[in-house]
Coordinates of C-alpha atoms and ligand atoms in Angstrom, one line a residue:
X1 CA 17.8 6.7 2.7
X2 CA 16.8 9.6 0.5
X3 CA 13.4 9.1 -1.2
X4 CA 13.9 10.2 -4.8
X5 CA 10.2 9.5 -5.6
X6 CA 9.0 12.1 -3.2
X7 CA 11.4 14.7 -4.6
X8 CA 10.2 13.9 -8.1
X9 CA 6.6 14.4 -7.1
X10 CA 7.5 17.8 -5.6
X11 CA 9.5 18.9 -8.7
X12 CA 6.7 17.8 -11.0
X13 CA 4.1 19.8 -8.9
X14 CA 6.4 22.9 -8.9
X15 CA 6.1 23.1 -12.7
X16 CA 2.3 23.5 -12.5
X17 CA 1.9 25.9 -9.6
X18 CA -0.2 29.0 -10.2
X19 CA 1.2 32.5 -9.3
X20 CA -0.6 32.9 -6.0
X21 CA 0.2 29.3 -5.0
X22 CA 3.9 29.9 -5.8
X23 CA 3.8 33.1 -3.7
X24 CA 2.2 31.2 -0.8
X25 CA 4.9 28.5 -1.1
X26 CA 7.7 31.0 -1.1
X27 CA 6.3 32.9 1.9
X28 CA 5.5 29.8 3.9
X29 CA 8.0 27.1 3.2
X30 CA 11.0 26.9 5.4
X31 CA 13.6 29.1 3.9
X32 CA 16.1 26.2 3.6
X33 CA 14.0 24.8 0.8
X34 CA 14.2 28.0 -1.3
X35 CA 10.5 27.7 -2.4
X36 CA 11.1 24.2 -3.9
X37 CA 8.5 21.5 -3.2
X38 CA 11.0 18.8 -4.3
X39 CA 13.4 18.9 -1.3
X40 CA 10.6 19.9 1.1
X41 CA 8.8 16.6 0.2
X42 CA 11.4 14.6 2.2
X43 CA 10.7 16.4 5.5
X44 CA 7.9 14.1 6.6
X45 CA 10.1 11.0 6.4
X46 CA 13.0 12.8 8.0
X47 CA 11.1 13.7 11.1
X48 CA 8.8 10.7 11.6
X49 CA 11.2 8.7 13.8
X50 CA 12.4 11.6 15.7
X51 CA 11.4 12.7 19.2
X52 CA 8.1 14.6 19.2
X53 CA 6.9 13.5 15.8
X54 CA 6.4 9.7 16.0
X55 CA 2.6 10.2 16.1
X56 CA 2.8 11.1 12.4
X57 CA 4.0 7.6 11.3
X58 CA 0.5 6.3 10.8
X59 CA -0.4 9.2 8.5
X60 CA 1.8 7.9 5.6
X61 CA -0.6 5.1 4.6
X62 CA -4.0 3.5 4.7
X63 CA -4.2 -0.1 5.6
X64 CA -6.8 -1.4 3.2
X65 CA -8.1 -4.7 4.5
X66 CA -9.0 -6.2 1.2
X67 CA -7.8 -9.4 -0.5
X68 CA -5.3 -8.7 -3.2
X69 CA -4.2 -12.3 -3.6
X70 CA -7.8 -13.3 -4.0
X71 CA -8.0 -10.6 -6.7
X72 CA -10.2 -8.3 -4.7
X73 CA -9.0 -4.7 -4.0
X74 CA -10.9 -2.0 -2.2
X75 CA -10.5 0.9 0.2
X76 CA -13.1 2.0 2.7
X77 CA -12.7 4.8 5.1
X78 CA -15.0 3.3 7.7
X79 CA -13.2 -0.1 7.5
X80 CA -9.6 1.1 6.9
X81 CA -9.3 4.5 8.5
X82 CA -10.5 4.1 12.0
X83 CA -8.6 6.7 14.0
X84 CA -6.2 8.2 11.6
X85 CA -4.6 7.4 8.3
X86 CA -3.4 9.1 5.2
X87 CA -7.0 10.0 4.2
X88 CA -7.7 12.0 7.4
X89 CA -4.2 13.4 7.5
X90 CA -4.6 14.9 4.0
X91 CA -8.0 16.3 4.9
X92 CA -6.7 17.7 8.1
X93 CA -3.6 19.3 6.6
X94 CA -5.6 20.7 3.7
X95 CA -7.6 22.6 6.3
X96 CA -4.6 23.7 8.2
X97 CA -2.5 24.9 5.3
X98 CA -5.1 27.5 4.5
X99 CA -6.0 28.4 8.0
X100 CA -4.7 31.9 8.4
X101 CA -5.5 32.0 12.1
X102 CA -2.6 29.6 12.5
X103 CA 1.0 30.7 12.8
X104 CA 3.0 30.5 9.6
X105 CA 5.1 27.8 11.2
X106 CA 2.0 25.6 11.4
X107 CA 1.0 26.3 7.8
X108 CA 4.6 25.4 6.9
X109 CA 4.2 22.0 8.7
X110 CA 0.8 21.4 7.0
X111 CA 2.3 22.2 3.6
X112 CA 5.3 19.9 4.1
X113 CA 3.0 17.1 5.2
X114 CA 0.7 17.6 2.2
X115 CA 3.6 17.6 -0.3
X116 CA 4.7 14.3 1.2
X117 CA 1.3 12.5 1.7
X118 CA 0.0 13.3 -1.8
X119 CA 3.1 11.5 -2.9
X120 CA 2.6 8.5 -0.6
X121 CA -1.1 8.1 -1.5
X122 CA 0.0 7.5 -5.1
X123 CA 2.1 4.5 -4.1
X124 CA -0.1 1.4 -4.3
X125 CA 1.4 -0.3 -1.3
X126 CA 0.7 2.7 0.9
X127 CA -3.0 1.9 0.2
X128 CA -2.8 -1.8 1.2
X129 CA -2.7 -3.7 4.5
X130 CA -1.4 -7.0 3.2
X131 CA 1.9 -7.9 4.7
X132 CA 2.2 -4.4 6.2
X133 CA 1.9 -2.8 2.8
X134 CA 4.5 -5.3 1.4
X135 CA 7.1 -4.4 4.1
X136 CA 7.1 -8.0 5.3
X137 CA 7.6 -9.5 1.8
X138 CA 11.3 -10.2 1.4
X139 CA 12.6 -9.9 -2.2
X140 CA 15.8 -9.5 -4.2
X141 CA 16.2 -6.5 -6.5
X142 CA 19.3 -6.4 -8.7
X143 CA 21.1 -8.7 -6.3
X144 CA 20.3 -6.9 -3.1
X145 CA 18.0 -8.1 -0.3
X146 CA 15.0 -5.8 0.2
X147 CA 11.2 -5.7 0.6
X148 CA 8.5 -5.3 -1.9
X149 CA 7.4 -2.0 -0.3
X150 CA 10.9 -0.5 -0.7
X151 CA 11.0 -1.8 -4.3
X152 CA 8.0 0.4 -5.0
X153 CA 9.1 3.4 -2.9
X154 CA 12.7 3.5 -3.8
X155 CA 14.3 0.8 -6.0
X156 CA 12.2 1.2 -9.1
X157 CA 12.4 5.0 -9.3
X158 CA 16.1 4.9 -8.4
X159 CA 16.8 2.4 -11.2
X160 CA 14.8 4.4 -13.7
X161 CA 16.9 7.5 -12.8
X162 CA 20.1 5.6 -13.0
X163 CA 19.2 4.0 -16.4
X164 CA 17.7 6.9 -18.2
X165 CA 18.3 10.3 -16.5
X166 CA 21.0 12.5 -15.2
X167 CA 19.3 12.9 -11.9
X168 CA 16.0 13.6 -10.0
X169 CA 15.2 16.9 -11.7
X170 CA 15.9 15.5 -15.1
X171 CA 13.4 12.6 -14.5
X172 CA 10.9 15.1 -13.1
X173 CA 11.3 17.3 -16.2
X174 CA 10.6 14.4 -18.5
X175 CA 7.4 13.6 -16.6
X176 CA 6.4 17.3 -16.8
X177 CA 6.9 17.1 -20.6
X178 CA 4.8 14.0 -20.9
X179 CA 2.0 15.7 -19.0
X180 CA 2.2 18.9 -21.0
X181 CA 2.6 17.4 -24.5
X182 CA 3.4 13.7 -24.4
X183 CA 1.6 10.5 -23.7
X184 CA 0.1 11.7 -20.4
X185 CA -1.5 14.8 -22.0
X186 CA -4.7 13.0 -22.8
X187 CA -5.2 11.4 -19.4
X188 CA -3.8 14.1 -17.0
X189 CA -7.2 15.8 -16.7
X190 CA -8.7 12.6 -15.3
X191 CA -6.0 12.5 -12.7
X192 CA -7.3 15.7 -11.2
X193 CA -11.0 15.1 -11.7
X194 CA -11.3 15.1 -7.9
X195 CA -9.7 18.3 -6.9
X196 CA -11.9 20.4 -4.8
X197 CA -10.4 20.9 -1.4
X198 CA -12.9 23.6 -0.6
X199 CA -15.5 20.9 -0.3
X200 CA -13.6 19.5 2.7
X201 CA -13.3 22.7 4.6
X202 CA -16.6 23.3 6.3
X203 CA -16.7 19.9 7.8
X204 CA -13.3 20.1 9.4
X205 CA -13.1 20.1 13.1
X206 CA -10.7 21.8 15.5
X207 CA -7.8 19.5 16.1
X208 CA -6.2 19.9 19.5
X209 CA -3.7 17.1 18.9
X210 CA -2.2 18.6 15.8
X211 CA -2.5 22.1 17.0
X212 CA 0.5 21.5 19.2
X213 CA 3.9 22.6 17.9
X214 CA 6.8 20.3 17.8
X215 CA 8.3 21.7 21.0
X216 CA 5.3 20.7 23.0
X217 CA 5.8 18.1 25.7
X218 CA 2.4 16.6 24.8
X219 CA 3.4 15.8 21.3
X220 CA 3.9 12.1 22.0
X221 CA 0.7 11.8 23.9
X222 CA -1.8 12.6 21.2
X223 CA -5.3 11.5 21.7
X224 CA -6.7 9.9 18.5
X225 CA -7.5 13.0 16.6
X226 CA -10.1 12.8 13.9
X227 CA -13.3 11.0 13.3
X228 CA -13.6 10.2 9.7
X229 CA -17.4 10.4 9.8
X230 CA -17.1 14.0 10.7
X231 CA -14.9 14.8 7.7
X232 CA -15.3 14.6 4.0
X233 CA -12.5 12.3 2.9
X234 CA -13.8 12.2 -0.6
X235 CA -10.8 13.1 -2.9
X236 CA -8.2 11.4 -0.7
X237 CA -10.4 8.3 -0.8
X238 CA -10.8 8.5 -4.6
X239 CA -7.0 8.8 -4.9
X240 CA -6.4 5.9 -2.5
X241 CA -8.8 3.7 -4.4
X242 CA -7.1 4.5 -7.6
X243 CA -3.7 3.4 -6.2
X244 CA -5.1 0.4 -4.4
X245 CA -6.6 -0.9 -7.6
X246 CA -3.0 -1.2 -8.9
X247 CA -2.2 -3.6 -6.0
X248 CA -4.5 -6.1 -7.7
X249 CA -3.9 -5.2 -11.3
X250 CA -0.1 -5.1 -11.3
X251 CA 1.8 -5.2 -7.9
X252 CA 1.0 -8.9 -7.3
X253 CA 0.9 -9.8 -11.0
X254 CA 3.8 -11.6 -12.5
X255 CA 5.5 -11.5 -9.2
X256 CA 7.6 -14.5 -8.2
X257 CA 10.8 -15.6 -6.5
X258 CA 13.1 -14.3 -9.2
X259 CA 15.1 -11.1 -8.9
X260 CA 12.5 -8.3 -9.3
X261 CA 15.1 -6.0 -11.0
X262 CA 14.3 -7.8 -14.3
X263 CA 10.9 -8.4 -15.9
X264 CA 9.1 -7.1 -12.8
X265 CA 11.0 -3.9 -13.0
X266 CA 10.3 -3.6 -16.8
X267 CA 6.6 -4.2 -16.2
X268 CA 6.2 -1.8 -13.3
X269 CA 8.6 1.0 -14.0
X270 CA 6.0 2.6 -16.4
X271 CA 3.4 2.4 -13.5
X272 CA 5.8 4.1 -11.2
X273 CA 6.4 6.9 -13.8
X274 CA 2.7 7.4 -14.1
X275 CA 2.0 7.4 -10.4
X276 CA 4.8 10.0 -9.7
X277 CA 3.5 12.2 -12.6
X278 CA 0.0 11.8 -11.3
X279 CA 0.8 12.7 -7.7
X280 CA 2.8 15.7 -8.8
X281 CA 0.0 16.9 -11.0
X282 CA -2.6 16.3 -8.3
X283 CA -0.5 18.1 -5.7
X284 CA -0.2 21.2 -7.9
X285 CA -4.0 21.1 -8.8
X286 CA -4.9 20.7 -5.1
X287 CA -2.7 23.6 -4.0
X288 CA -3.8 25.7 -7.0
X289 CA -7.4 25.2 -6.1
X290 CA -6.8 26.4 -2.6
X291 CA -4.5 29.4 -3.4
X292 CA -5.3 30.3 -7.0
X293 CA -9.0 29.3 -7.1
X294 CA -8.4 27.1 -10.1
X295 CA -6.8 23.8 -10.7
Ligands
DCM1 N1 13.3 7.1 6.8 C1 13.9 8.3 7.1 N2 14.5 8.4 8.3 C2 14.4 7.4 9.2 C3 13.8 6.2 8.9 C4 13.2 6.1 7.6 O1 14.0 9.2 6.3 N3 14.9 7.6 10.4 C5 12.8 7.0 5.4 C6 13.4 5.8 4.7 C7 12.3 5.0 4.2 C8 11.1 6.0 4.3 O2 11.4 6.7 5.5 O3 12.5 4.5 2.9 C9 9.8 5.3 4.2 O4 8.8 6.4 4.3 P1 7.6 6.5 3.3 O5 7.6 5.5 2.3 O6 6.4 6.7 4.1 O7 7.8 7.8 2.5
DCM2 N1 3.9 1.6 5.6 C1 2.8 1.2 4.9 N2 1.8 0.5 5.5 C2 2.0 0.1 6.8 C3 3.1 0.4 7.5 C4 4.1 1.2 6.9 O1 2.6 1.6 3.8 N3 1.0 -0.6 7.4 C5 5.0 2.4 5.0 C6 5.5 3.6 5.6 C7 6.9 3.6 5.1 C8 7.3 2.2 5.0 O2 6.1 1.5 4.8 O3 6.9 4.1 3.8 C9 8.1 1.7 6.2 O4 7.3 1.9 7.3 P1 8.0 2.0 8.7 O5 9.1 3.1 8.5 O6 7.0 2.5 9.6 O7 8.6 0.7 9.0
ZN3 ZN1 5.8 8.7 3.7

């Protein structure tokens, strides 16, 4: 299924791109996307089960081994990101997107991964190990059988769009307005308080596994790529901790056997609005810091 949330994040970010960032996006992003981060945000899900790309599946989340039902939420890179996860993936693609020694096609891949992962890291259940990030928790939402993870990824944003907006871009526009001059205006600066990708760069290592292009026969045989202790995971870790805290404060609060399309939706739709707005604003600030030298 199409992931409207990812597209929303891309469209929100688009509204805040600086001139040099926009020029980079237009010159680098696959021409089919016409310079639009929204549609390009879907690419990482579209390819992840296809031949040659399955190594990227584990980059979409970090399995935080905390205890949300016991009321204790936390993310630790040493405990939860052994090998690879969304933290090391964001760090790695942050380096690659700005590595001009790489072919443009590789910078394009890095950009498309970043657009997607900065969306995923804002989803609380992408920063939680419990029940495979909620994928194993069966639920009913508006009469349909689904899982808690999918409710957060898809059902809640889709219902919001259906209830209140004419479509994905209309929803994104409303979030942009809330950031610029609405209820998010006073908090948006705090969403991007960790936005210095340059601090990551010097610590990055060459990455033979991800240097391969998608036509390479070795693509399915990647050696574990990154060692988190050799990288500065700082901002991605801060973002994951921010999302993971919501697992304790709201995802498993007021959650029962009833249809989650009712009170649970009403309680959590504002959280999803905020996380999509936040991820879009962060994505723009992250790219602007790289390509415009200012958030
Ligand atoms: N997905 C896809 N193509 C597939 C399988 C799944 O696009 N062959 C999408 C649908 C899921 C989504 O991946 O809802 C989950 O990805 P994530 O939440 O990491 O964005
Ligand atoms: N996912 C997650 N945590 C995991 C495993 C998967 O957050 N431990 C996410 C990735 C996709 C969705 O759940 O968004 C479905 O995963 P998959 O397509 O790998 O079944
Ligand atoms: Zn994903």
